[in-house]
Short mmCIF file of C-alpha atoms in Angstrom, two decimals:
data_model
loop_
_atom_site.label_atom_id
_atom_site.label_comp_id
_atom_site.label_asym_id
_atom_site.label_seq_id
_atom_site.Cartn_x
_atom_site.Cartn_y
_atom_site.Cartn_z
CA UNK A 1 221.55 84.08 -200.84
CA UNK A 2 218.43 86.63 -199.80
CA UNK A 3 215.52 85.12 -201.59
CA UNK A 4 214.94 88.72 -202.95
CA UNK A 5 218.02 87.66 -205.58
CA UNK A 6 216.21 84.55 -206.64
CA UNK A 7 214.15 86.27 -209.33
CA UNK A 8 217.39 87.50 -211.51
CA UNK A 9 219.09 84.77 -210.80
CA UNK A 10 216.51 82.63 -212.52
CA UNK A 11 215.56 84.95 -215.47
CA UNK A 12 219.59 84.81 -216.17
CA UNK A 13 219.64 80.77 -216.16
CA UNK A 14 216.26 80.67 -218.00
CA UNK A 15 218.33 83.01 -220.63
CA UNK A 16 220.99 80.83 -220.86
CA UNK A 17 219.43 77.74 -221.06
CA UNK A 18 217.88 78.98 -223.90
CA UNK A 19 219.86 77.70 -226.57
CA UNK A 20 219.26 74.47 -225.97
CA UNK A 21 215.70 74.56 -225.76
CA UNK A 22 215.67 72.65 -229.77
CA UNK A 23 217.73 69.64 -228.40
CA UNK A 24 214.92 69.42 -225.01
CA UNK A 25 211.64 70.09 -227.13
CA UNK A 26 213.01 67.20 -229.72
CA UNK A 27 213.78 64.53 -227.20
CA UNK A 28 209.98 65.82 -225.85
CA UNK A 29 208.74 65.08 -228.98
CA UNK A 30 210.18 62.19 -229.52
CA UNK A 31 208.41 60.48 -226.23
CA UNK A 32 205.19 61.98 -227.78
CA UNK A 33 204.91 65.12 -225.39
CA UNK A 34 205.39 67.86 -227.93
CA UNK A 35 203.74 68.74 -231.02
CA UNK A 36 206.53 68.43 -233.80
CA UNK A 37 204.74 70.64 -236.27
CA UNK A 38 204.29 73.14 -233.39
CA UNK A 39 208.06 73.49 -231.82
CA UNK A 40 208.30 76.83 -232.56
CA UNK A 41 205.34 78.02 -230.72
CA UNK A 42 206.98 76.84 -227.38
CA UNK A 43 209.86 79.50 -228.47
CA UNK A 44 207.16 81.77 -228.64
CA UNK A 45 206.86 82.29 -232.72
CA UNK A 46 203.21 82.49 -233.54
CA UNK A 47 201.00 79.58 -235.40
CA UNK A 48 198.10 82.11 -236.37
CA UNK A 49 198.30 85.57 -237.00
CA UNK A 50 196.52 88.00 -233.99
CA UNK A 51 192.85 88.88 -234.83
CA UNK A 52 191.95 92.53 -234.85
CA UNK A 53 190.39 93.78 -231.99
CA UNK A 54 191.24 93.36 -228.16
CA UNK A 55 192.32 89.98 -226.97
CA UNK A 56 192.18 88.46 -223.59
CA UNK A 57 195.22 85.30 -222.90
CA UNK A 58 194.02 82.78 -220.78
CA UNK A 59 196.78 80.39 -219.92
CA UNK A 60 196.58 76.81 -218.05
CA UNK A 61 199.20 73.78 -217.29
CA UNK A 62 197.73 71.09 -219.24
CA UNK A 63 193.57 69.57 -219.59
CA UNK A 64 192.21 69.66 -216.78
CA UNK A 65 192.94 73.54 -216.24
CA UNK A 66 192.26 74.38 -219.71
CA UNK A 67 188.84 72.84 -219.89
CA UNK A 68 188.18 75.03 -215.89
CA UNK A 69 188.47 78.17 -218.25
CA UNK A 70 186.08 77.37 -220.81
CA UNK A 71 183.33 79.13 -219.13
CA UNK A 72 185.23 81.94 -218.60
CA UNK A 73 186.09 82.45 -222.58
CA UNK A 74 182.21 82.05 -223.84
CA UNK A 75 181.83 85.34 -221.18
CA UNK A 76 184.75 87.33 -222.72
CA UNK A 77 183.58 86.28 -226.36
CA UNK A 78 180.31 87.45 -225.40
CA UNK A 79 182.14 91.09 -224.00
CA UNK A 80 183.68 91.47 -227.75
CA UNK A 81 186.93 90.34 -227.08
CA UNK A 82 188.77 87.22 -228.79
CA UNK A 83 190.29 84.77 -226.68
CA UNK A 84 194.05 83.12 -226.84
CA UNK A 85 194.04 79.73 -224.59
CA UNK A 86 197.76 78.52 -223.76
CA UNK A 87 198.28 75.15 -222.09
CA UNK A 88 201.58 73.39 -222.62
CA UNK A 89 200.32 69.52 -223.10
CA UNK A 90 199.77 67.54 -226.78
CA UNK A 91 196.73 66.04 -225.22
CA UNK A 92 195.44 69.65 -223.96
CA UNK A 93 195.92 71.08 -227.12
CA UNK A 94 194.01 68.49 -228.94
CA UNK A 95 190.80 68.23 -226.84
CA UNK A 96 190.64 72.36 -226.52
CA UNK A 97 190.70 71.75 -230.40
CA UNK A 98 187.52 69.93 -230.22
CA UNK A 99 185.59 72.45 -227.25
CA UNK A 100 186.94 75.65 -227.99
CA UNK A 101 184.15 78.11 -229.22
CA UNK A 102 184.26 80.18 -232.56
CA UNK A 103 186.07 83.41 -231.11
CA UNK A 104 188.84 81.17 -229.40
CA UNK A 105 191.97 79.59 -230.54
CA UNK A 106 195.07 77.99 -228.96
CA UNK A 107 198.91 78.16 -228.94
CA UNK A 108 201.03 76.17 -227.49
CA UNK A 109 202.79 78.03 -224.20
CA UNK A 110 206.51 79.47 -224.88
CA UNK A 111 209.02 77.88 -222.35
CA UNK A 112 209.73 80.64 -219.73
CA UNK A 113 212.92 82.25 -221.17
CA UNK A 114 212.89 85.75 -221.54
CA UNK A 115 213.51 85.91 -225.01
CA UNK A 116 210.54 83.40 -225.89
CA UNK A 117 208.26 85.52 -223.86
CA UNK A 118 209.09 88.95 -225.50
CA UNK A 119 208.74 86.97 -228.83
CA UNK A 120 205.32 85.88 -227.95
CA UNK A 121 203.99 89.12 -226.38
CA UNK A 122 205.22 91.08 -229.44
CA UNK A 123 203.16 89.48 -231.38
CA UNK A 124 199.98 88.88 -229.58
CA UNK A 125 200.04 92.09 -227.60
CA UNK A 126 197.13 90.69 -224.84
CA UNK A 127 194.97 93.33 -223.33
CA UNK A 128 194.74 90.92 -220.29
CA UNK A 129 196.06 87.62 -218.77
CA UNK A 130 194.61 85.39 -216.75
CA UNK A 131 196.49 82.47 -215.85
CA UNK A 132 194.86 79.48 -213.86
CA UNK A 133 195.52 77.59 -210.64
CA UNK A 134 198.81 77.21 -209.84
CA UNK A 135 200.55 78.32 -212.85
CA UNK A 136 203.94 80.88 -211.47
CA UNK A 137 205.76 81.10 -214.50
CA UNK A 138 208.58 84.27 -213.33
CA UNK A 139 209.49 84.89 -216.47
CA UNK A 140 206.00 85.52 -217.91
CA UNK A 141 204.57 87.38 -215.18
CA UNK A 142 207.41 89.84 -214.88
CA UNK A 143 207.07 90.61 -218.54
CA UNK A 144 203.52 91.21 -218.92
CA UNK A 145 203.62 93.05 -215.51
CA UNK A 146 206.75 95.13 -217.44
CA UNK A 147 203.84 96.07 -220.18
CA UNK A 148 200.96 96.76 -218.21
CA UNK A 149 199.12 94.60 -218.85
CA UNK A 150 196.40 93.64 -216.02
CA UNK A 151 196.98 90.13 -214.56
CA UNK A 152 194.32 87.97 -212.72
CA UNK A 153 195.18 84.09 -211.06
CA UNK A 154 191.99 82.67 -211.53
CA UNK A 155 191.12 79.84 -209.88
CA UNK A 156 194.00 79.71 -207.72
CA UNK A 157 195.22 76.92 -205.60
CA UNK A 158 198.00 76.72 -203.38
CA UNK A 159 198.26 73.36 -201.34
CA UNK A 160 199.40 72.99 -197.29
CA UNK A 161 202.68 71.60 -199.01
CA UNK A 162 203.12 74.06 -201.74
CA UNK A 163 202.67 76.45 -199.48
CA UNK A 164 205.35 75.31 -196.88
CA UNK A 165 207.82 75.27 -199.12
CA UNK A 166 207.07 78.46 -200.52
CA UNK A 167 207.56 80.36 -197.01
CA UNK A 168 210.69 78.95 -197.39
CA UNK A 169 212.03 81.74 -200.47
CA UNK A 170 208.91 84.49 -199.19
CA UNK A 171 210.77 87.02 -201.25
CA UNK A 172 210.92 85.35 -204.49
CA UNK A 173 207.12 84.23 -204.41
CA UNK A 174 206.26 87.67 -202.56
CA UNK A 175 207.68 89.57 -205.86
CA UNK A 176 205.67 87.16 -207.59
CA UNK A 177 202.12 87.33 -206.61
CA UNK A 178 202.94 91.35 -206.01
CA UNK A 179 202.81 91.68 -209.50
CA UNK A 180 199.41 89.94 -209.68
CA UNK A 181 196.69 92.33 -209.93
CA UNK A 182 194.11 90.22 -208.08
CA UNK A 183 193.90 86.31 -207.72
CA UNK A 184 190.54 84.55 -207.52
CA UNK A 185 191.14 81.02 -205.28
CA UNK A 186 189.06 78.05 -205.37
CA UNK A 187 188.66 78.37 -201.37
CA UNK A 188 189.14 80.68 -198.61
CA UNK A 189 192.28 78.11 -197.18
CA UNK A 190 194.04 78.62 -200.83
CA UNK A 191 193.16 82.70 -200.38
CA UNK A 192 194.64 82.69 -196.91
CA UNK A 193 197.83 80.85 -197.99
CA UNK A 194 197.79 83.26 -200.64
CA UNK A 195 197.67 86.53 -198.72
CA UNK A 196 200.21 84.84 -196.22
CA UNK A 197 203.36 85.02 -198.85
CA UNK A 198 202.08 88.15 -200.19
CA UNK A 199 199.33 88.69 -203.27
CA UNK A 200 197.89 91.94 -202.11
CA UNK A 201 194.42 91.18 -203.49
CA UNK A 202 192.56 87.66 -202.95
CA UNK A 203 189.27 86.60 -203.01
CA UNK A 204 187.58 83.16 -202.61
CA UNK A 205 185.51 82.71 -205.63
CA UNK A 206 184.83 78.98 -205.60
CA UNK A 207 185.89 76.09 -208.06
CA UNK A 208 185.34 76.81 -211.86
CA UNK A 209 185.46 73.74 -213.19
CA UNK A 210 182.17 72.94 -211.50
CA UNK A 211 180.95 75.52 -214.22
CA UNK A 212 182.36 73.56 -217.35
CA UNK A 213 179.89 72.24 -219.83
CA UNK A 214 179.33 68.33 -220.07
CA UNK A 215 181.98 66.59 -222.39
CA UNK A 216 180.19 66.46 -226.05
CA UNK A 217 179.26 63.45 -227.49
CA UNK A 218 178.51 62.94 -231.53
CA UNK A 219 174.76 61.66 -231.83
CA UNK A 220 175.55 59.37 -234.69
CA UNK A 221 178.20 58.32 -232.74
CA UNK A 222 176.52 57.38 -229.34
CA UNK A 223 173.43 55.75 -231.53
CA UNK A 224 175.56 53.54 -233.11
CA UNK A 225 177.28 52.81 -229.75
CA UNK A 226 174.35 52.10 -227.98
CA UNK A 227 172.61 50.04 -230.51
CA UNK A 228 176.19 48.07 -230.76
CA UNK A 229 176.09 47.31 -226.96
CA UNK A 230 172.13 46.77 -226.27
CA UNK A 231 170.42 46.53 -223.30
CA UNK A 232 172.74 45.64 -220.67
CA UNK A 233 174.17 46.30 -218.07
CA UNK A 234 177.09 48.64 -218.00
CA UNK A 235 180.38 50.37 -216.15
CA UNK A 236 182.53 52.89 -217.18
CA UNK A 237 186.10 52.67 -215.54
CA UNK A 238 187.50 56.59 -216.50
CA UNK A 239 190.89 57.73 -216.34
CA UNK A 240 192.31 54.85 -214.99
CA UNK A 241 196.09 54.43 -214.28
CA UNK A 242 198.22 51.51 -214.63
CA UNK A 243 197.34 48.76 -212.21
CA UNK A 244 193.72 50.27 -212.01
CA UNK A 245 192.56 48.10 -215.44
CA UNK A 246 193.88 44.73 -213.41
CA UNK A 247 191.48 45.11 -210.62
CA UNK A 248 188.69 46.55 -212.75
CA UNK A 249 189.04 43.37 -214.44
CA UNK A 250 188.82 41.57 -211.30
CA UNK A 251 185.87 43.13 -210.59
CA UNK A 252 184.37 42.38 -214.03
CA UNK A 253 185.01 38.49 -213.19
CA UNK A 254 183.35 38.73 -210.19
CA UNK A 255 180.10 40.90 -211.25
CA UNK A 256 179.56 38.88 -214.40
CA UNK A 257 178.52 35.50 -212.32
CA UNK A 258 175.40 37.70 -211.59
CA UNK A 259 175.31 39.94 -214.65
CA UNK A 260 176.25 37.54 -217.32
CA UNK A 261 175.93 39.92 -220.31
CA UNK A 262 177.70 42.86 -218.33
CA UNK A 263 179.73 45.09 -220.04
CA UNK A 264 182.75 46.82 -218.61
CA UNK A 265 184.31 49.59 -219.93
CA UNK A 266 187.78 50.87 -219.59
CA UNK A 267 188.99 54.27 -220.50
CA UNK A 268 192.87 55.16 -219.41
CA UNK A 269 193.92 58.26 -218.31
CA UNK A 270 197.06 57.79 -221.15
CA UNK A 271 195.68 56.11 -224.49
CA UNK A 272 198.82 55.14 -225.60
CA UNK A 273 198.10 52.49 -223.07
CA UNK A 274 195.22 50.80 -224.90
CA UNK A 275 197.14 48.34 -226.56
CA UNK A 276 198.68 46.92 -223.13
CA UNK A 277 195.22 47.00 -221.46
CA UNK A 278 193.67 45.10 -224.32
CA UNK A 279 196.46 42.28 -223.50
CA UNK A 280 195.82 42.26 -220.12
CA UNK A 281 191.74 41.61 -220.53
CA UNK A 282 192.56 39.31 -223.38
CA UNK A 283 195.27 37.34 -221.06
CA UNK A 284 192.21 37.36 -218.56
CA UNK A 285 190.14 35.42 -220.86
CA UNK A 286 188.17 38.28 -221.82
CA UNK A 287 186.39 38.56 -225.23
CA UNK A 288 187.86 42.45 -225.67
CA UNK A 289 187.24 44.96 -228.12
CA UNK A 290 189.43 47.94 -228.41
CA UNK A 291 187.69 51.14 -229.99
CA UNK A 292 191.58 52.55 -231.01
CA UNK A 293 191.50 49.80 -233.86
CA UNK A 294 188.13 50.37 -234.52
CA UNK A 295 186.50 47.89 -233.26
CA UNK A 296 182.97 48.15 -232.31
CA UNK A 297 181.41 45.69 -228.94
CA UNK A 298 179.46 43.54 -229.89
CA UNK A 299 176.35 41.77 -227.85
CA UNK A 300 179.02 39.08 -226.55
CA UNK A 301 182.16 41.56 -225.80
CA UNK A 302 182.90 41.52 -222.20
CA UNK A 303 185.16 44.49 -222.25
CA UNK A 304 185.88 47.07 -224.14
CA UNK A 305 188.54 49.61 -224.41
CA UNK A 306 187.93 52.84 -224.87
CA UNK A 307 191.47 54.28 -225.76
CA UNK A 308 190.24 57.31 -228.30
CA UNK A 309 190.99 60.89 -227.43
CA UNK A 310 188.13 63.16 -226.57
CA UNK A 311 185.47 60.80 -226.56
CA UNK A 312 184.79 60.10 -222.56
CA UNK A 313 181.42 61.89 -223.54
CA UNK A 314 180.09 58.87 -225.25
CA UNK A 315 180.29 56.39 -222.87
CA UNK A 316 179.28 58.91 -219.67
CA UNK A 317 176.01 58.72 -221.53
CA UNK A 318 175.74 55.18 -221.97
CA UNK A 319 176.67 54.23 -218.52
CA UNK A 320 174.98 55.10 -214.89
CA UNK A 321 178.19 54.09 -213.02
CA UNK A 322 181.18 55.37 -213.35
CA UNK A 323 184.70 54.61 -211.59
CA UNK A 324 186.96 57.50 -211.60
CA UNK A 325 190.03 56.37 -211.23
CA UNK A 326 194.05 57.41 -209.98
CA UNK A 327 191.93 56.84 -206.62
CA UNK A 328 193.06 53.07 -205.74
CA UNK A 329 196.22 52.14 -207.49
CA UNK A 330 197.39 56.05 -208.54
CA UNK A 331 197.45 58.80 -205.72
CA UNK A 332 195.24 62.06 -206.01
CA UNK A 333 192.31 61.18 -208.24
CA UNK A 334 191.01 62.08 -211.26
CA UNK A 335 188.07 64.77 -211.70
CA UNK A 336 184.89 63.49 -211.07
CA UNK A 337 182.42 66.08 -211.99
CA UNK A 338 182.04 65.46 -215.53
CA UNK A 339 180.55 62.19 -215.08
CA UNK A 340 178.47 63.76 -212.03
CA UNK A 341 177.05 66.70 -214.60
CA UNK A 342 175.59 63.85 -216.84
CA UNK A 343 174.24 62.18 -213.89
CA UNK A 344 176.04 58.76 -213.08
CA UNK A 345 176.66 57.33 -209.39
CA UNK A 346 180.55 57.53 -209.03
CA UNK A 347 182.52 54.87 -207.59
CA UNK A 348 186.39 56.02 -206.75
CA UNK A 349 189.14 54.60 -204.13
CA UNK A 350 190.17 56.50 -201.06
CA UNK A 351 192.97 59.30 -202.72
CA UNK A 352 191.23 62.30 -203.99
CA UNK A 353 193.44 63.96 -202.68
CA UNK A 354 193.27 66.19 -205.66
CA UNK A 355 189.50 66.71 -205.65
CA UNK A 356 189.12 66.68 -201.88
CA UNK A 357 185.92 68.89 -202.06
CA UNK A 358 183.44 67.61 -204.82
CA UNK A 359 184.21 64.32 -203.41
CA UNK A 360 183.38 65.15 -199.94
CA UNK A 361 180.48 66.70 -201.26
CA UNK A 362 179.49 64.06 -203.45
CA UNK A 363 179.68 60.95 -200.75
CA UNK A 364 177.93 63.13 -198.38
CA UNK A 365 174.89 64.06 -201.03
CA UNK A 366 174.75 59.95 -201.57
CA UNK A 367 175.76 60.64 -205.27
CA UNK A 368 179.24 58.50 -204.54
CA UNK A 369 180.89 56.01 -202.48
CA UNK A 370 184.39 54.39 -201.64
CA UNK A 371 185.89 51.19 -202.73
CA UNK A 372 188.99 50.00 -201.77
CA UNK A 373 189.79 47.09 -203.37
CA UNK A 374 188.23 44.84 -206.32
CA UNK A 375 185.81 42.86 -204.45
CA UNK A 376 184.30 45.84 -202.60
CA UNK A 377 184.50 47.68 -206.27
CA UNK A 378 182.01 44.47 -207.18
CA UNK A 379 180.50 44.18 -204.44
CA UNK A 380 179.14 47.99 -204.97
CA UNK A 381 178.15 47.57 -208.58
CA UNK A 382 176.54 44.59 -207.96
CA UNK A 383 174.52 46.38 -205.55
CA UNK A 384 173.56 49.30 -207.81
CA UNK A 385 172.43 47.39 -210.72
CA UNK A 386 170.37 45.02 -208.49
CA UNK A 387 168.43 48.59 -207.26
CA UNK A 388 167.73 50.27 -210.20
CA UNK A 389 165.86 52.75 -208.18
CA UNK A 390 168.89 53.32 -205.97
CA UNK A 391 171.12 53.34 -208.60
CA UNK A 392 168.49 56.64 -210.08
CA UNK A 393 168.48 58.03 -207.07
CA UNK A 394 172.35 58.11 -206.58
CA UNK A 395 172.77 59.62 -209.87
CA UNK A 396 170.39 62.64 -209.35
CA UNK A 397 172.39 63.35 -205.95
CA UNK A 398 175.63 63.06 -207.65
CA UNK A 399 174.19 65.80 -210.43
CA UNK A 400 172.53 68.03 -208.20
CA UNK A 401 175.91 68.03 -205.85
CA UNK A 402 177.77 69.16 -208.77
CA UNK A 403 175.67 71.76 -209.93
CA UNK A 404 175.18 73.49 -206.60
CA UNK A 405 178.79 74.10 -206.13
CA UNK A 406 178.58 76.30 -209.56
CA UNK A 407 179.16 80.04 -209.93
CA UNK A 408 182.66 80.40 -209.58
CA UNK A 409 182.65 81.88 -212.99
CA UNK A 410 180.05 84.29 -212.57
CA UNK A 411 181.86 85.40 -209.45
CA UNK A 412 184.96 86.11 -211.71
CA UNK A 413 183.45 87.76 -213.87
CA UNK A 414 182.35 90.18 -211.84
CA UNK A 415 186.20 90.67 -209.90
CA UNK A 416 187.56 90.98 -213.37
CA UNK A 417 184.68 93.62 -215.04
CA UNK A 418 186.86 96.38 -213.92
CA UNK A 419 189.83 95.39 -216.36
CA UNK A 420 187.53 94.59 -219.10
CA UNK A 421 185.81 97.98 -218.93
CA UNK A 422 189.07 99.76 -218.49
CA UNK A 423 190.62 98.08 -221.63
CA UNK A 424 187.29 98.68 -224.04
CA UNK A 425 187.42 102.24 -222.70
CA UNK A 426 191.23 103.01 -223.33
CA UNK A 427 190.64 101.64 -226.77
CA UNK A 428 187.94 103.98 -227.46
#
């Protein structure tokens, strides 16, 4: 089959798939990865009624994507326009809840059936979408194309291996990215990929999520923490994934015979994990505390477990090193410029794969370095908290990398003016 017939073919199984969406989005929700109260905004039926006034849709997979657009809506708020933020995640939807400005507001994506879309679009009736990194949905770009409404990828990405297989159907993702008015890539290898299969306009306008504000943290909230905990010393292991906690505990064994009243920290990627990492420290011998059950450390608690949505932000503050983690036992990494922003050394195994370029830029700078098991994880800490003044100095590099790879939303902002005057002048 030409891969010019792949597009109908697909809108017509999306179609007739359709009807079973309730029976998929139940057994979703039932492993926790819907919203129940929410269901029927994945079929596209609205949960808040469309403010007056032109709206721009920005749509992204899941957090880490919807957090990279942030920047962008405090710019289109500040043009006039209100701001709809799709992702299609439980946890997305609950930490934009807590950083989305006044002026934004979010819905859960529709599933890309036609009839979903056409639901959705009826009633929101966007005056422009952007949709971020690597999001292709066929069904939803045809039918805002098929309204005219002006579409920008922003922040684009499109991997060596994505790409490979994508020269393999050039005609279905050629009809794709045609319809794209311009896309916006993190780098001038995802822009060349890009023009390769086809999006007629492309520019490299850098990373935005190198532009996104510092996770929040509640004053009262990090007083009490820190006044809990007490001076000591203290290591933050973020975003960890399973078999990560084990060998941060390792390291915590082996780092406490020279930091006695040390502190370590552990923060999953998944929370619903806290209750098996509390086991595992307390099966270690560990005197844990586990913040889900609110339970506060105390000046003897060796570790604690950090297993609350949304609140990363208190404990980048408290610590100066911070392990990211999917790096040594999970494969890509996790993103490691929040902690950088707030200025803490990072620590992280050898797959970034993910995050290949703030990494790069942040071992060069001397702001991080590479561990690739649990003694050379302890080895490192021990290192850092025996050099206070190295362990300052690692942290300014580690902010100052970060903040010089910013811009990227200033930059697309200034590709995307044309639409946004356009729009403000055709509603005139």
């Amino acid at each position: 089959m030409k891969t010019q017939m792949f597009l109908p073919v697909y809108r017509v199984a999306a179609q007739s798939l359709a009807p079973f969406s309730g029976l998929f989005l139940r057994r979703r929700a039932q492993r926790g990865k819907e919203d129940v109260s929410r269901l029927g905004e994945r079929r596209g039926k609205p949960g808040l009624e469309r403010p007056q006034g032109r709206l721009a849709w920005l749509h992204g997979a899941s957090v880490g994507e919807g957090l990279a657009l942030l920047p962008l809506v405090d710019r289109l708020i500040d043009k006039g326009l209100h701001v709809l933020v799709t992702t299609g995640t439980v946890t997305s939807a609950r930490i934009l809840a807590q950083r989305l400005p006044s002026g934004a507001f979010h819905q859960y994506a529709p599933l890309d059936a036609p009839g979903f879309i056409a639901t959705f679009l009826d009633h929101w009736r966007p005056d422009l979408f952007l949709l971020a990194e690597s999001e292709l949905w066929p069904n939803m770009i045809c039918a805002v194309h098929a309204r005219g409404i002006p579409i920008a990828s922003v922040n684009a990405r499109l991997s060596p291996r994505s790409f490979s297989r994508w020269q393999m159907a050039p005609g279905f993702i050629g009809a794709l990215l045609g319809r794209i008015d311009i896309c916006l890539a993190q780098s001038d290898d995802d822009a060349a990929r890009l023009l390769q299969l086809g999006a007629p306009r492309v520019h490299a306008a850098g990373n935005l999520k190198y532009d996104v504000e510092a996770p929040p943290a509640d004053p009262k909230r990090l007083e009490a923490l820190a006044q809990a905990i007490g001076p000591r010393p203290i290591w933050v292991a973020a975003s960890t994934h399973a078999g990560e906690e084990a060998l941060a505990l390792l390291a915590h064994k082996t780092l406490a015979r020279q930091f006695p009243h040390l502190l370590t920290v552990l923060a999953p990627r998944h929370v619903v994990r806290g209750d098996e990492i509390t086991a595992l420290a307390r099966e270690a011998g560990l005197e844990t505390a586990q913040r889900s059950r609110g339970e506060v450390p105390t000046r003897t608690t060796e570790v604690y477990v950090a297993d609350t949505m949304g609140e990363l932000g208190l404990f980048y503050r408290l610590a100066s090193v911070i392990f990211v983690g999917k790096s040594l036992a999970g494969r890509g990494g996790q993103n490691p410029i929040e902690p950088a922003k707030l200025g803490s050394a990072i620590l992280h195994g050898p797959h970034v794969g993910n995050f290949v370029d703030v990494y790069a830029a942040l071992d060069q700078g001397g702001g991080a370095f590479v561990v690739n098991d649990a003694d050379e994880l302890a080895r490192r800490l021990a290192f850092l908290f025996g050099n206070p003044a190295l362990l300052r100095q690692a942290a300014d590099f580690s902010r100052a990398s970060v903040d010089a790879l910013g811009g990227a939303s200033d930059r697309v902002m200034r590709a995307i003016e044309p639409y946004i005057a356009a729009m403000i002048v055709s509603g005139q």
